Coordinates of C-alpha atoms in Angstrom, one line a residue:
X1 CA -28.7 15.3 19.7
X2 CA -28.0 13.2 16.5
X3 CA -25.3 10.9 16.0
X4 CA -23.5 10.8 13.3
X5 CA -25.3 8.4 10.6
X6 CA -23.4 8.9 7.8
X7 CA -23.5 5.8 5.4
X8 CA -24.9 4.2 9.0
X9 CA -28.4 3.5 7.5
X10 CA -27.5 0.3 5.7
X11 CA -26.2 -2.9 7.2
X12 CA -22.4 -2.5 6.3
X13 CA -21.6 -6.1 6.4
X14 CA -24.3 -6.6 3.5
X15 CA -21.3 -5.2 2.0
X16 CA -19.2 -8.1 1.8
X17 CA -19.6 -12.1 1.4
X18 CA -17.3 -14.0 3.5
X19 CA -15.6 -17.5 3.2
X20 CA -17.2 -18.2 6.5
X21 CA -15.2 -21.3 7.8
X22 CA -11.9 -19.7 7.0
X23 CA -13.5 -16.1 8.3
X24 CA -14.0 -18.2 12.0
X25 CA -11.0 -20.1 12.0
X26 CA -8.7 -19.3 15.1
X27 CA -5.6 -18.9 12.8
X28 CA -7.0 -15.4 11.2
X29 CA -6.8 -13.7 14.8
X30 CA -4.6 -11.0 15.9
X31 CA -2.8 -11.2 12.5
X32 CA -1.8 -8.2 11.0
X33 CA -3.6 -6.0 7.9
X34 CA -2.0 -4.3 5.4
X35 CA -4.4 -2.3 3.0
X36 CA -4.1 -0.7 -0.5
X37 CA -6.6 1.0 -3.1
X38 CA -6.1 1.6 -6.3
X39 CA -7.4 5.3 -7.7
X40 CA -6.3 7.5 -5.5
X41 CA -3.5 9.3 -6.9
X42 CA -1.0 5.8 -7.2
X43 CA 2.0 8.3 -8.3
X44 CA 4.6 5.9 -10.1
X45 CA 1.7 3.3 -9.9
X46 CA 3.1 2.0 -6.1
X47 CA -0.1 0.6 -5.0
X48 CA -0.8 -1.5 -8.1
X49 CA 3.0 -3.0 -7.9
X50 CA 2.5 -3.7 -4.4
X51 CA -0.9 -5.4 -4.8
X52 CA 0.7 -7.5 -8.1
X53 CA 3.6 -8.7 -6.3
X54 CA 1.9 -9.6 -2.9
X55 CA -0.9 -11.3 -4.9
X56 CA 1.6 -13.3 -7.7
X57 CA 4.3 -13.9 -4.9
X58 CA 2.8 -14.8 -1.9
X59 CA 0.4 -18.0 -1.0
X60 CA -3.0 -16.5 -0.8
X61 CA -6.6 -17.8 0.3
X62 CA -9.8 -15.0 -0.2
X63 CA -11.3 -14.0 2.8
X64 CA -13.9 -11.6 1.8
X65 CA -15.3 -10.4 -1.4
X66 CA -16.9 -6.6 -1.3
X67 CA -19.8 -5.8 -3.6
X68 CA -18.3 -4.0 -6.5
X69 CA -22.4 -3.1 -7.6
X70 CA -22.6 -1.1 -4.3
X71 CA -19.2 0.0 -4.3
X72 CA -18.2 1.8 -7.9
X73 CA -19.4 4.4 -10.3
X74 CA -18.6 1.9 -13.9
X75 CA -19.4 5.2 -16.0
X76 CA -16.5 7.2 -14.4
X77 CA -13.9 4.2 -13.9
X78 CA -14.8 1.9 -16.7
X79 CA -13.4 -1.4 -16.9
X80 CA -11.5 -3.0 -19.8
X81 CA -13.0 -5.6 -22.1
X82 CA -10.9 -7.1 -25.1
X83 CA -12.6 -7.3 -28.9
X84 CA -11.2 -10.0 -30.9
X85 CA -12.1 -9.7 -34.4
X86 CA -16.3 -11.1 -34.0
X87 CA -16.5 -11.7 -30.0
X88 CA -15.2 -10.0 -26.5
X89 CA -13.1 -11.7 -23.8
X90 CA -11.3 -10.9 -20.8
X91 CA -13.8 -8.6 -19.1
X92 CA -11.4 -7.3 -16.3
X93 CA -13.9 -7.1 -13.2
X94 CA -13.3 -4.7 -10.7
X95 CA -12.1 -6.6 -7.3
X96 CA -11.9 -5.6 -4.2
X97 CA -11.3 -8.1 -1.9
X98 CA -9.6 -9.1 1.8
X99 CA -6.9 -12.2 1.4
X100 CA -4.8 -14.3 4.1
X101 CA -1.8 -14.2 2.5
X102 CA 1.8 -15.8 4.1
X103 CA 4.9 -13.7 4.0
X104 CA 8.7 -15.1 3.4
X105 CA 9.1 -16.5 6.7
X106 CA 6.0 -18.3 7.1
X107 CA 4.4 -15.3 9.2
X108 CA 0.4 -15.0 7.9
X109 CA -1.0 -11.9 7.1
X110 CA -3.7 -9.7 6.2
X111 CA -4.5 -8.5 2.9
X112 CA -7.6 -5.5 1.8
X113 CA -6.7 -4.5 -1.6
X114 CA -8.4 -3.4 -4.9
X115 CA -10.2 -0.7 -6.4
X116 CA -10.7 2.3 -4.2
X117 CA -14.6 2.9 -3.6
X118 CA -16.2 5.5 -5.5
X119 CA -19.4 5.2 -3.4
X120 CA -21.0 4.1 0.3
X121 CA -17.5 5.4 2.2
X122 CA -18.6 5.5 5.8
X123 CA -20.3 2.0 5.5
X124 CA -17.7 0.7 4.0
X125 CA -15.5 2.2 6.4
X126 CA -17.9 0.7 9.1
X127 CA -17.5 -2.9 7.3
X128 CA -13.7 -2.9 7.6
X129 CA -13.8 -1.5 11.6
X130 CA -16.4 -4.2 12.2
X131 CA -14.0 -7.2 10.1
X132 CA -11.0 -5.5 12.2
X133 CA -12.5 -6.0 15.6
X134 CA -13.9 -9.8 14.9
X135 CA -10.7 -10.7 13.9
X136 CA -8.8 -8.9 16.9
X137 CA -6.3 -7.5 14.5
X138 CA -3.0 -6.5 16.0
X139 CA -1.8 -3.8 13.6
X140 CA -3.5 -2.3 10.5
X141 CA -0.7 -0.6 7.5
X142 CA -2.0 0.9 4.5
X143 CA -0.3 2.1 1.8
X144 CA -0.4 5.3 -1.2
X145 CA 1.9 7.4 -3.1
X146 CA 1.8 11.4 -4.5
X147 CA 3.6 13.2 -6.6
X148 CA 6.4 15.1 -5.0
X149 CA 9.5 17.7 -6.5
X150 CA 12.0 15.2 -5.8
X151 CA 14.8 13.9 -7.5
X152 CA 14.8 9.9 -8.5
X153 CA 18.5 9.8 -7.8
X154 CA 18.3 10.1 -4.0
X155 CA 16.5 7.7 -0.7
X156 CA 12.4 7.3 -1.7
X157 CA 10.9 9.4 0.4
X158 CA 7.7 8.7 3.1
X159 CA 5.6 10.6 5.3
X160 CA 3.9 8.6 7.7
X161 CA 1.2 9.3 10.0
X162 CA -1.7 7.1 12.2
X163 CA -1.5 6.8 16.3
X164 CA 1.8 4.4 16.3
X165 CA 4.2 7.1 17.4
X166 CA 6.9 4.2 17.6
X167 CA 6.3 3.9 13.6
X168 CA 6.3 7.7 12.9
X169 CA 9.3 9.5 14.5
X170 CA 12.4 9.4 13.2
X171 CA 10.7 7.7 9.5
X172 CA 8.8 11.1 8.2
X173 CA 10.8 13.1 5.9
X174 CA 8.0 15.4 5.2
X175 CA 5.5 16.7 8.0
X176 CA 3.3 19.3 7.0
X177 CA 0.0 20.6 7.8
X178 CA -1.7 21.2 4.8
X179 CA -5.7 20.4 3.7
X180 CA -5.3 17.7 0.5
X181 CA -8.4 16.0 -0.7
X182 CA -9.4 12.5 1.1
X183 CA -9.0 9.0 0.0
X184 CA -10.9 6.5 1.9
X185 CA -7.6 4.9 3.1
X186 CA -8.0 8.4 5.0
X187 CA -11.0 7.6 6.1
X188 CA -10.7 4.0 7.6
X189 CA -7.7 5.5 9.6
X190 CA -10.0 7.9 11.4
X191 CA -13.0 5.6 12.1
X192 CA -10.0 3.1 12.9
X193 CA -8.6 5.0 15.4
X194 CA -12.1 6.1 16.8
X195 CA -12.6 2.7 17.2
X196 CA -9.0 2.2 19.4
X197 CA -7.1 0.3 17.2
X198 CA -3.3 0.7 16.0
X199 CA -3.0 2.2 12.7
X200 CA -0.6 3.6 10.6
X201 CA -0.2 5.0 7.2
X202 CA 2.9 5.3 4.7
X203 CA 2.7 8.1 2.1
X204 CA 6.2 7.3 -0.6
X205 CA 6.8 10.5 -2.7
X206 CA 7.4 9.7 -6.3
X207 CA 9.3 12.1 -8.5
X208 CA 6.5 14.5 -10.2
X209 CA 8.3 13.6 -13.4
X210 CA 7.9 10.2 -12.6
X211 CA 4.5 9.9 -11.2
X212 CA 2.6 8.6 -14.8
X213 CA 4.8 6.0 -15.0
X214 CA 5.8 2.8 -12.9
X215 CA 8.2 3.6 -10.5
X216 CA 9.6 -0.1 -9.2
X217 CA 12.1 2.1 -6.5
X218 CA 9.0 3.4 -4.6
X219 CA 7.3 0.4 -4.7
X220 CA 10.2 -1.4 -3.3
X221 CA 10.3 1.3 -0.6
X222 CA 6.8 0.6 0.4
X223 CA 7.3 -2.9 0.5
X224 CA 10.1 -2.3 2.8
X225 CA 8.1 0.1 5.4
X226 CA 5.1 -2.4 5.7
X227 CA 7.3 -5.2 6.1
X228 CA 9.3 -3.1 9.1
X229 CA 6.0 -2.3 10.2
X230 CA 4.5 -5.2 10.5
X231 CA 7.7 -7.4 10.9
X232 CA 6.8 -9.2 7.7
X233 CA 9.6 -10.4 5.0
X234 CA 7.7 -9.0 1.7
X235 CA 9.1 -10.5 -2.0
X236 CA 10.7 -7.4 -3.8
X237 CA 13.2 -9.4 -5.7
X238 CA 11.3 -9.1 -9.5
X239 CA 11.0 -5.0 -8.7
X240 CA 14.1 -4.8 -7.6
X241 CA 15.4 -5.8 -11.4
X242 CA 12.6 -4.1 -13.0
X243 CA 13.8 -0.8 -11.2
X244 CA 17.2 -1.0 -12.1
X245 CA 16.0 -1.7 -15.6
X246 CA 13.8 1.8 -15.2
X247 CA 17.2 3.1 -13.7
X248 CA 19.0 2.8 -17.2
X249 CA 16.1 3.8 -19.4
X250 CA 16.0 7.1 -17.5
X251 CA 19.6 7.8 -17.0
X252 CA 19.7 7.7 -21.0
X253 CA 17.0 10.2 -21.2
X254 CA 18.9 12.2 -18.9
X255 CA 22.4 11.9 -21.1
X256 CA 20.1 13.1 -24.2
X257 CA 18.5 16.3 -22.8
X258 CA 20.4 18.9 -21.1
X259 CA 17.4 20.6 -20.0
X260 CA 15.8 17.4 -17.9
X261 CA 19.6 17.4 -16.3
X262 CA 19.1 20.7 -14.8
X263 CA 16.1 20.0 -13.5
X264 CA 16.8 16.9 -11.6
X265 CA 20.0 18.7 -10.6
X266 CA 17.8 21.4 -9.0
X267 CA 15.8 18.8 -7.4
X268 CA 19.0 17.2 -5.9
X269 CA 20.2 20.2 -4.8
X270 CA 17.1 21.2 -2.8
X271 CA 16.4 17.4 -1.5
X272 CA 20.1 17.8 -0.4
X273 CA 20.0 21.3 1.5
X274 CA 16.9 19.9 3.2
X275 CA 18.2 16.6 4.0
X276 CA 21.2 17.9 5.7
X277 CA 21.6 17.6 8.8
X278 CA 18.4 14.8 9.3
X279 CA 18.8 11.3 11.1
X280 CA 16.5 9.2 9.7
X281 CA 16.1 5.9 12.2
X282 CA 16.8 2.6 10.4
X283 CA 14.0 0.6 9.5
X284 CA 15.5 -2.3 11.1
X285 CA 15.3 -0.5 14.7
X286 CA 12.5 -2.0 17.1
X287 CA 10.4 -0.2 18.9
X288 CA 13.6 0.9 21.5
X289 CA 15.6 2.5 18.2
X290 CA 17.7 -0.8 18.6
X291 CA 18.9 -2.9 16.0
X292 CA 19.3 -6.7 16.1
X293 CA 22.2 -8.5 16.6
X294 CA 24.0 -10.7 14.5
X295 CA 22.2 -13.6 15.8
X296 CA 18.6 -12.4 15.2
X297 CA 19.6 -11.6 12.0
X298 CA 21.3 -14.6 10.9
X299 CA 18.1 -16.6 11.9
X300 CA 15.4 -14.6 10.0
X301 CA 17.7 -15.4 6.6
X302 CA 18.0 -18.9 7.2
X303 CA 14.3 -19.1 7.9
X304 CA 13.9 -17.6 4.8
X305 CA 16.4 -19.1 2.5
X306 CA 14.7 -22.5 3.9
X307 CA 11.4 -22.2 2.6
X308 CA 12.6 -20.6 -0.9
X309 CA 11.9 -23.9 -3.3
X310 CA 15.0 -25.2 -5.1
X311 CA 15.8 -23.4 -7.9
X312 CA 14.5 -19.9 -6.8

């Protein structure tokens, strides 16, 4: 009988150039990956905030480049290009790349973010199982957001799924079974888990009637279930301020229309009804639902308040 050879007739790591003497070096093993694309649905824009922040934040080095050429469909996605007056500038190439990046406390990480691929899914799927087991990664997270009828007033809401069942019980809020169309983040996760390795995936629920817009709360959210997942201090301090900013613009769209006041008092009253009753376990619980003392946490903010530069 066959195998399956979906996307399996071209060499998948032809998809991808590496930097090859930080690709070897000893210090990318067993590190963990977090992993992002942008395309897929990215209600309230989470993925895009989380990528900006990691990327303008954190010390980064590139890894590995993927092929956009192979990768996207230009006619359906088109990139940006500025026109100034008689000449163009600031062609905006799409990027898709894999970067070490270091977290608050000095912990390095793994990085796979850009555009979500329009094309080649299973060897590109292939290519990122293959980069996972050279580099022995301990634990991959990815990351995407939907639409959901729920109020912005109350918790930001996840679903969370993968083979980590330390990760997934007591975190889910929402845990359906329902057929929704794939993303290749969906995709990875399967042939990841085929391929024995820990996985799992965060899904944050924006408010429908937020989902257009950037959402800096469910961003935030997501930075804070990576980090607990991964045990990685991720910077949230600049959407912090831009959600309470987004906070006040809406709550004075709110006192100006009666109508959008029912309905986010509808959706509180639903979110409420279904919420009673629920423990949700802390994100600061390890892996025995135990949360660290004092001490442990105490050390963690002095680690981190000594490598913030003065004047930060």
């Amino acid at each position: 009988m066959l195998e399956r050879i979906s996307g399996s007739l071209l060499d998948p790591d032809a998809l991808y150039v590496s930097n090859a003497e930080l690709f070897h070096s000893p210090s990318l093993r067993g590190l963990n990956l977090v992993m992002g694309f942008t395309g897929f649905a990215d209600a309230g824009h989470v993925v895009k905030q989380i990528t900006t922040e990691l990327l303008d934040t954190l010390d980064s080095e590139v890894v590995a480049v993927f092929d956009a050429d192979q990768l996207i469909d230009y006619r359906s996605r088109r990139p940006h290009v500025t026109f100034v007056e008689d000449h163009l500038q600031d062609y905006q190439a799409p990027s898709l790349a894999l970067y070490r990046l270091v977290d608050g406390l000095g912990n390095p990480f793994l990085f796979l973010a850009g555009f979500e691929p329009d094309l080649q899914w299973e060897r590109f799927a292939r290519a990122v199982v293959r980069i996972v087991e050279q580099l022995d990664v301990n634990l991959v997270t990815w990351i995407h957001s939907i639409p959901m009828p729920v109020p912005h007033t109350r918790p930001v809401g996840v679903t969370v799924h993968g083979n980590r069942p330390e990760l997934i019980e007591g975190i889910s809020v929402w845990k359906p079974t329902v057929e929704v169309p794939a993303a290749v983040g969906h995709i990875l996760e399967l042939r990841l888990t085929e391929a024995g390795r820990n996985i799992a995936g965060y899904v944050i629920h924006v408010p429908h009637y937020l989902a257009e817009a950037e959402f800096p709360n469910a961003a935030v959210a997501g930075l804070e279930y990576l980090g607990a997942a991964a045990s990685l201090m991720l910077p949230s301090d600049r959407l912090r301020e831009a959600g309470r900013e987004v906070g006040r613009q809406i709550a004075e769209q709110l006192e100006a229309s009666e109508e959008v006041q029912q309905v986010v008092s509808r959706l509180e009253a639903r979110y409420d009804e279904k919420a009673e009753g629920t423990v949700r376990r802390s994100l600061l619980a390890d892996e025995n639902d135990e949360l660290p003392n004092a001490d442990a946490l105490g050390a963690a903010v002095e680690a981190y308040l000594a490598r913030k530069e003065p004047g930060q």
